[in-house]
CSV table of C-alpha atoms in Angstrom, one decimal:
chain,number,residue,atom,x,y,z
L,1,UNK,CA,112.0,1.2,178.9
L,2,UNK,CA,113.1,-0.9,176.0
L,3,UNK,CA,111.4,-0.7,172.6
L,4,UNK,CA,111.8,-3.2,169.9
L,5,UNK,CA,113.6,-1.8,166.9
L,6,UNK,CA,111.5,-1.1,163.8
L,7,UNK,CA,113.2,-3.6,161.6
L,8,UNK,CA,111.7,-6.0,159.1
L,9,UNK,CA,111.0,-9.5,160.4
L,10,UNK,CA,113.3,-12.3,159.3
L,11,UNK,CA,112.0,-14.8,156.8
L,12,UNK,CA,114.0,-17.8,157.9
L,13,UNK,CA,111.5,-18.9,160.6
L,14,UNK,CA,108.3,-19.1,158.6
L,15,UNK,CA,105.6,-21.5,159.7
L,16,UNK,CA,103.5,-23.7,157.4
L,17,UNK,CA,99.8,-24.4,157.8
L,18,UNK,CA,99.3,-27.9,159.3
L,19,UNK,CA,95.6,-28.4,160.2
L,20,UNK,CA,92.3,-26.8,161.2
L,21,UNK,CA,89.5,-28.4,163.2
L,22,UNK,CA,86.2,-26.7,164.0
L,23,UNK,CA,83.8,-28.2,166.6
L,24,UNK,CA,81.2,-27.4,169.2
L,25,UNK,CA,79.4,-29.1,172.1
L,26,UNK,CA,75.8,-28.6,173.3
L,27,UNK,CA,76.5,-26.4,176.3
L,28,UNK,CA,75.5,-22.8,176.8
L,29,UNK,CA,79.0,-22.1,178.3
L,30,UNK,CA,80.9,-23.3,175.3
L,31,UNK,CA,82.5,-20.5,173.3
L,32,UNK,CA,84.5,-17.4,173.6
L,33,UNK,CA,87.8,-19.3,174.0
L,34,UNK,CA,90.6,-16.8,174.5
L,35,UNK,CA,93.5,-18.5,176.3
L,36,UNK,CA,95.1,-21.8,175.5
L,37,UNK,CA,97.7,-24.2,176.9
L,38,UNK,CA,98.8,-27.6,175.4
L,39,UNK,CA,100.5,-30.4,177.3
L,40,UNK,CA,104.0,-31.4,176.1
L,41,UNK,CA,102.5,-34.4,174.2
L,42,UNK,CA,100.3,-32.1,172.1
L,43,UNK,CA,97.1,-33.9,173.2
L,44,UNK,CA,95.8,-32.7,176.5
L,45,UNK,CA,94.7,-29.0,176.4
L,46,UNK,CA,93.2,-26.3,178.6
L,47,UNK,CA,91.5,-23.1,177.7
L,48,UNK,CA,89.7,-20.2,179.3
L,49,UNK,CA,86.7,-18.2,177.9
L,50,UNK,CA,85.8,-14.6,178.1
L,51,UNK,CA,82.8,-15.6,180.3
L,52,UNK,CA,84.9,-17.2,183.0
L,53,UNK,CA,84.8,-20.8,181.9
L,54,UNK,CA,87.7,-23.3,182.1
L,55,UNK,CA,87.8,-26.1,179.6
L,56,UNK,CA,90.0,-29.2,179.4
L,57,UNK,CA,90.0,-31.9,176.8
L,58,UNK,CA,92.0,-34.2,174.6
L,59,UNK,CA,93.1,-33.6,171.0
L,60,UNK,CA,92.9,-36.7,168.7
L,61,UNK,CA,95.4,-36.8,165.8
L,62,UNK,CA,95.8,-38.9,162.7
L,63,UNK,CA,99.0,-40.5,161.4
L,64,UNK,CA,100.1,-37.2,160.0
L,65,UNK,CA,99.6,-35.4,163.3
L,66,UNK,CA,96.6,-33.5,162.0
L,67,UNK,CA,93.8,-32.6,164.4
L,68,UNK,CA,90.8,-34.8,163.7
L,69,UNK,CA,88.7,-34.8,166.8
L,70,UNK,CA,88.3,-33.3,170.3
L,71,UNK,CA,87.4,-35.8,173.1
L,72,UNK,CA,86.8,-35.8,176.9
L,73,UNK,CA,85.7,-32.1,177.1
L,74,UNK,CA,84.9,-30.8,180.5
L,75,UNK,CA,83.8,-27.3,181.4
L,76,UNK,CA,83.8,-25.6,184.8
L,77,UNK,CA,83.6,-22.1,186.1
L,78,UNK,CA,86.6,-20.2,187.3
L,79,UNK,CA,86.1,-19.5,191.1
L,80,UNK,CA,86.6,-16.1,192.7
L,81,UNK,CA,89.2,-15.7,195.5
L,82,UNK,CA,86.4,-16.1,198.0
L,83,UNK,CA,85.6,-19.5,196.6
L,84,UNK,CA,82.3,-18.3,195.1
L,85,UNK,CA,81.4,-17.8,191.4
L,86,UNK,CA,83.0,-14.8,189.7
L,87,UNK,CA,80.7,-11.8,190.0
L,88,UNK,CA,79.6,-9.6,187.1
L,89,UNK,CA,82.4,-7.8,185.3
L,90,UNK,CA,84.9,-10.2,186.9
L,91,UNK,CA,84.4,-13.1,184.4
L,92,UNK,CA,86.3,-11.7,181.3
L,93,UNK,CA,89.2,-14.2,181.4
L,94,UNK,CA,91.6,-13.8,178.5
L,95,UNK,CA,95.1,-15.2,179.1
L,96,UNK,CA,96.1,-18.6,180.4
L,97,UNK,CA,99.5,-19.9,181.6
L,98,UNK,CA,100.4,-23.1,183.4
L,99,UNK,CA,103.7,-23.6,185.1
L,100,UNK,CA,105.8,-26.8,184.9
L,101,UNK,CA,104.7,-27.5,188.5
L,102,UNK,CA,101.0,-27.3,187.5
L,103,UNK,CA,100.1,-23.9,188.8
L,104,UNK,CA,97.4,-22.1,186.7
L,105,UNK,CA,97.5,-18.4,186.0
L,106,UNK,CA,94.6,-16.5,184.4
L,107,UNK,CA,94.6,-12.8,183.2
L,108,UNK,CA,91.4,-10.8,183.0
L,109,UNK,CA,90.6,-7.7,181.0
L,110,UNK,CA,87.5,-6.1,182.6
L,111,UNK,CA,88.6,-6.0,186.2
L,112,UNK,CA,92.3,-5.9,185.3
L,113,UNK,CA,94.1,-8.6,187.3
L,114,UNK,CA,95.9,-12.0,187.2
L,115,UNK,CA,94.6,-14.9,189.3
L,116,UNK,CA,96.6,-17.9,190.6
L,117,UNK,CA,95.1,-21.4,191.1
L,118,UNK,CA,97.3,-24.2,192.6
L,119,UNK,CA,96.3,-26.7,189.9
L,120,UNK,CA,93.9,-27.4,187.1
L,121,UNK,CA,91.3,-28.6,189.6
L,122,UNK,CA,90.9,-24.9,190.6
L,123,UNK,CA,90.4,-25.7,194.2
L,124,UNK,CA,91.3,-22.2,195.4
L,125,UNK,CA,92.3,-18.8,194.0
L,126,UNK,CA,94.4,-15.9,194.9
L,127,UNK,CA,94.9,-12.6,193.2
L,128,UNK,CA,98.4,-11.5,192.4
L,129,UNK,CA,99.5,-7.9,193.4
L,130,UNK,CA,98.5,-5.4,190.7
L,131,UNK,CA,100.9,-3.2,188.7
L,132,UNK,CA,100.3,0.5,188.9
L,133,UNK,CA,99.4,0.7,185.2
L,134,UNK,CA,96.5,-1.8,185.5
L,135,UNK,CA,94.0,0.8,186.7
L,136,UNK,CA,94.7,3.0,183.7
L,137,UNK,CA,94.1,0.2,181.2
L,138,UNK,CA,91.0,0.3,178.9
L,139,UNK,CA,88.0,-1.8,179.8
L,140,UNK,CA,87.8,-4.9,177.5
L,141,UNK,CA,91.2,-4.2,176.1
L,142,UNK,CA,93.7,-4.9,178.9
L,143,UNK,CA,95.5,-8.2,179.9
L,144,UNK,CA,94.8,-10.2,176.8
L,145,UNK,CA,98.0,-12.2,176.6
L,146,UNK,CA,99.8,-14.2,179.4
L,147,UNK,CA,102.9,-16.4,179.3
L,148,UNK,CA,105.2,-18.1,181.8
L,149,UNK,CA,108.9,-19.0,181.5
L,150,UNK,CA,110.8,-22.0,182.8
L,151,UNK,CA,111.7,-20.1,186.0
L,152,UNK,CA,108.0,-19.3,186.7
L,153,UNK,CA,108.1,-15.6,185.8
L,154,UNK,CA,104.9,-14.3,184.2
L,155,UNK,CA,104.6,-12.0,181.2
L,156,UNK,CA,101.5,-10.1,180.2
L,157,UNK,CA,100.6,-7.2,177.9
L,158,UNK,CA,97.4,-5.3,177.1
L,159,UNK,CA,95.4,-5.6,173.8
L,160,UNK,CA,95.5,-1.9,173.3
L,161,UNK,CA,98.4,0.5,174.1
L,162,UNK,CA,96.4,3.6,174.8
L,163,UNK,CA,97.2,5.4,171.5
L,164,UNK,CA,98.1,4.9,167.9
L,165,UNK,CA,101.7,5.9,168.5
L,166,UNK,CA,102.2,4.4,172.0
L,167,UNK,CA,104.1,1.1,172.3
L,168,UNK,CA,102.6,-2.0,173.9
L,169,UNK,CA,104.1,-2.6,177.4
L,170,UNK,CA,105.2,-6.1,178.3
L,171,UNK,CA,105.1,-6.6,182.1
L,172,UNK,CA,106.9,-9.3,184.0
L,173,UNK,CA,105.8,-10.7,187.4
L,174,UNK,CA,108.9,-12.0,189.2
L,175,UNK,CA,109.9,-12.2,192.9
L,176,UNK,CA,106.4,-11.0,194.0
L,177,UNK,CA,106.2,-7.8,191.9
L,178,UNK,CA,105.5,-6.5,188.4
L,179,UNK,CA,108.1,-4.6,186.4
L,180,UNK,CA,108.2,-3.4,182.8
L,181,UNK,CA,110.3,-5.9,180.9
L,182,UNK,CA,110.0,-4.5,177.4
L,183,UNK,CA,107.8,-2.5,175.0
L,184,UNK,CA,106.9,-3.3,171.4
L,185,UNK,CA,106.3,-0.5,168.9
L,186,UNK,CA,102.9,-0.2,167.5
L,187,UNK,CA,103.3,0.0,163.7
L,188,UNK,CA,100.0,-1.3,162.2
L,189,UNK,CA,96.5,-2.4,163.0
L,190,UNK,CA,97.4,-5.8,164.5
L,191,UNK,CA,96.7,-6.1,168.3
L,192,UNK,CA,98.3,-8.6,170.7
L,193,UNK,CA,95.8,-11.3,171.9
L,194,UNK,CA,97.9,-14.3,172.9
L,195,UNK,CA,101.4,-15.2,174.0
L,196,UNK,CA,103.5,-18.2,175.0
L,197,UNK,CA,107.2,-19.0,175.6
L,198,UNK,CA,108.2,-21.9,173.4
L,199,UNK,CA,110.4,-24.9,174.2
L,200,UNK,CA,113.2,-23.0,172.4
L,201,UNK,CA,112.9,-20.2,175.0
L,202,UNK,CA,111.6,-17.6,172.5
L,203,UNK,CA,108.7,-15.3,173.2
L,204,UNK,CA,105.8,-16.0,170.8
L,205,UNK,CA,103.1,-13.4,170.2
L,206,UNK,CA,99.8,-13.9,168.4
L,207,UNK,CA,98.2,-10.8,167.0
L,208,UNK,CA,95.0,-10.3,165.0
L,209,UNK,CA,93.0,-7.5,163.3
L,210,UNK,CA,89.6,-7.2,161.8
L,211,UNK,CA,89.6,-6.3,158.1
L,212,UNK,CA,86.1,-4.9,157.6
L,213,UNK,CA,83.7,-7.3,156.0
L,214,UNK,CA,86.6,-9.6,155.0
L,215,UNK,CA,87.1,-11.1,158.4
L,216,UNK,CA,90.0,-11.6,160.7
L,217,UNK,CA,93.7,-11.6,159.8
L,218,UNK,CA,96.3,-13.1,162.1
L,219,UNK,CA,100.0,-13.3,162.5
L,220,UNK,CA,102.6,-14.8,164.9
L,221,UNK,CA,105.9,-13.3,165.6
L,222,UNK,CA,108.7,-14.7,167.9
L,223,UNK,CA,111.5,-13.0,169.7
L,224,UNK,CA,114.7,-14.0,171.5
L,225,UNK,CA,114.4,-13.2,175.2
L,226,UNK,CA,117.4,-11.5,176.8
L,227,UNK,CA,118.0,-9.7,180.1
L,228,UNK,CA,117.7,-6.4,178.1
L,229,UNK,CA,114.4,-7.3,176.5
L,230,UNK,CA,113.2,-8.9,173.2
L,231,UNK,CA,115.5,-9.1,170.2
L,232,UNK,CA,115.8,-10.8,166.8
L,233,UNK,CA,112.2,-10.7,165.7
L,234,UNK,CA,110.9,-13.4,163.2
L,235,UNK,CA,107.5,-13.2,161.6
L,236,UNK,CA,106.4,-16.8,161.4
L,237,UNK,CA,103.1,-16.4,159.4
L,238,UNK,CA,100.6,-13.8,158.5
L,239,UNK,CA,97.2,-15.0,157.3
L,240,UNK,CA,95.0,-13.1,154.8
L,241,UNK,CA,91.7,-11.8,156.1
L,242,UNK,CA,89.1,-14.5,156.4
L,243,UNK,CA,91.5,-17.4,156.4
L,244,UNK,CA,90.8,-18.2,160.0
L,245,UNK,CA,88.2,-17.1,162.6
L,246,UNK,CA,89.1,-14.9,165.5
L,247,UNK,CA,92.3,-16.5,166.8
L,248,UNK,CA,93.1,-15.4,170.3
L,249,UNK,CA,94.7,-18.3,172.2
L,250,UNK,CA,98.3,-19.6,171.5
L,251,UNK,CA,100.2,-22.6,172.7
L,252,UNK,CA,103.8,-23.4,171.5
L,253,UNK,CA,105.2,-27.0,171.9
L,254,UNK,CA,107.5,-29.5,170.2
L,255,UNK,CA,106.1,-32.6,168.5
L,256,UNK,CA,107.6,-36.1,168.4
L,257,UNK,CA,109.5,-35.2,165.2
L,258,UNK,CA,111.3,-32.3,167.0
L,259,UNK,CA,109.3,-29.6,165.2
L,260,UNK,CA,107.8,-26.6,167.0
L,261,UNK,CA,104.1,-26.3,166.6
L,262,UNK,CA,101.9,-23.2,167.0
L,263,UNK,CA,98.4,-24.3,168.2
L,264,UNK,CA,95.7,-21.6,168.3
L,265,UNK,CA,92.1,-21.5,169.3
L,266,UNK,CA,89.5,-19.0,168.1
L,267,UNK,CA,87.0,-16.9,170.1
L,268,UNK,CA,83.6,-17.1,168.5
L,269,UNK,CA,82.2,-14.3,170.7
L,270,UNK,CA,79.2,-16.5,171.2
L,271,UNK,CA,77.9,-15.5,167.8
L,272,UNK,CA,76.2,-17.9,165.4
L,273,UNK,CA,78.1,-16.8,162.4
L,274,UNK,CA,81.5,-17.4,164.0
L,275,UNK,CA,83.0,-20.7,165.1
L,276,UNK,CA,85.4,-22.3,167.5
L,277,UNK,CA,88.3,-23.9,165.8
L,278,UNK,CA,91.8,-25.2,166.5
L,279,UNK,CA,94.4,-24.0,163.9
L,280,UNK,CA,97.9,-25.3,163.8
L,281,UNK,CA,101.1,-24.3,162.0
L,282,UNK,CA,104.5,-25.9,162.1
L,283,UNK,CA,107.7,-23.9,162.0
L,284,UNK,CA,109.7,-24.9,159.0
L,285,UNK,CA,113.3,-26.0,159.4
């Protein structure tokens, strides 16, 4: 088992705030967005909610590449492996990863599992084999983050590690089976909620924490991926409590200017005092 060293994050990869856009549509299934993927052009997006909904849409941008509108939004339920609607306790979808061939993978944190769909049309579903640790994970705190690399290997990790001094395991699904790829030390109150592998091949991790009445704080760290595990941590940003809503989904992509962007979506928990928003940061050169 590999554990990331307890060293301070580097400062030379800091990300700058770029834009924020809050929106909603008149649909009872809109909300709770927890997993996010962005097309290479930074416009088409896909998201999953913690009530088993799959959303697609288009991001409209201005001349400065700021998000100014969301168009062409469609919602549809994620189907079960038997083709029927997901039953109770099976709908808590949290992580989303889409391969370069168009396969869709979704992780769930109530009934701990990862589902595969051949494409974004969700015409069928199969459940991947489980790792032995899945059954020991906590309800509502398990497979929150999901990412896929260029070779099609999946990476997931639970929201909670099972103890204040226990590391967060990172599991990899490759060649039909899960293995433990790495573990990250748990050093503070931030919990992992989203992950992606960027166009630079680095592993990006979105974490957040609730700071009492002040709201949510978030941060994104990135790591070099090696055969021995994660190395060379960089903290890209850390937002003060209340800066953003409950950011849970992360997509990492490169814009037309060659800059890497971190696009995030918030989970409003279907509460009237929270909001769905896209938040975007750009990694400074």
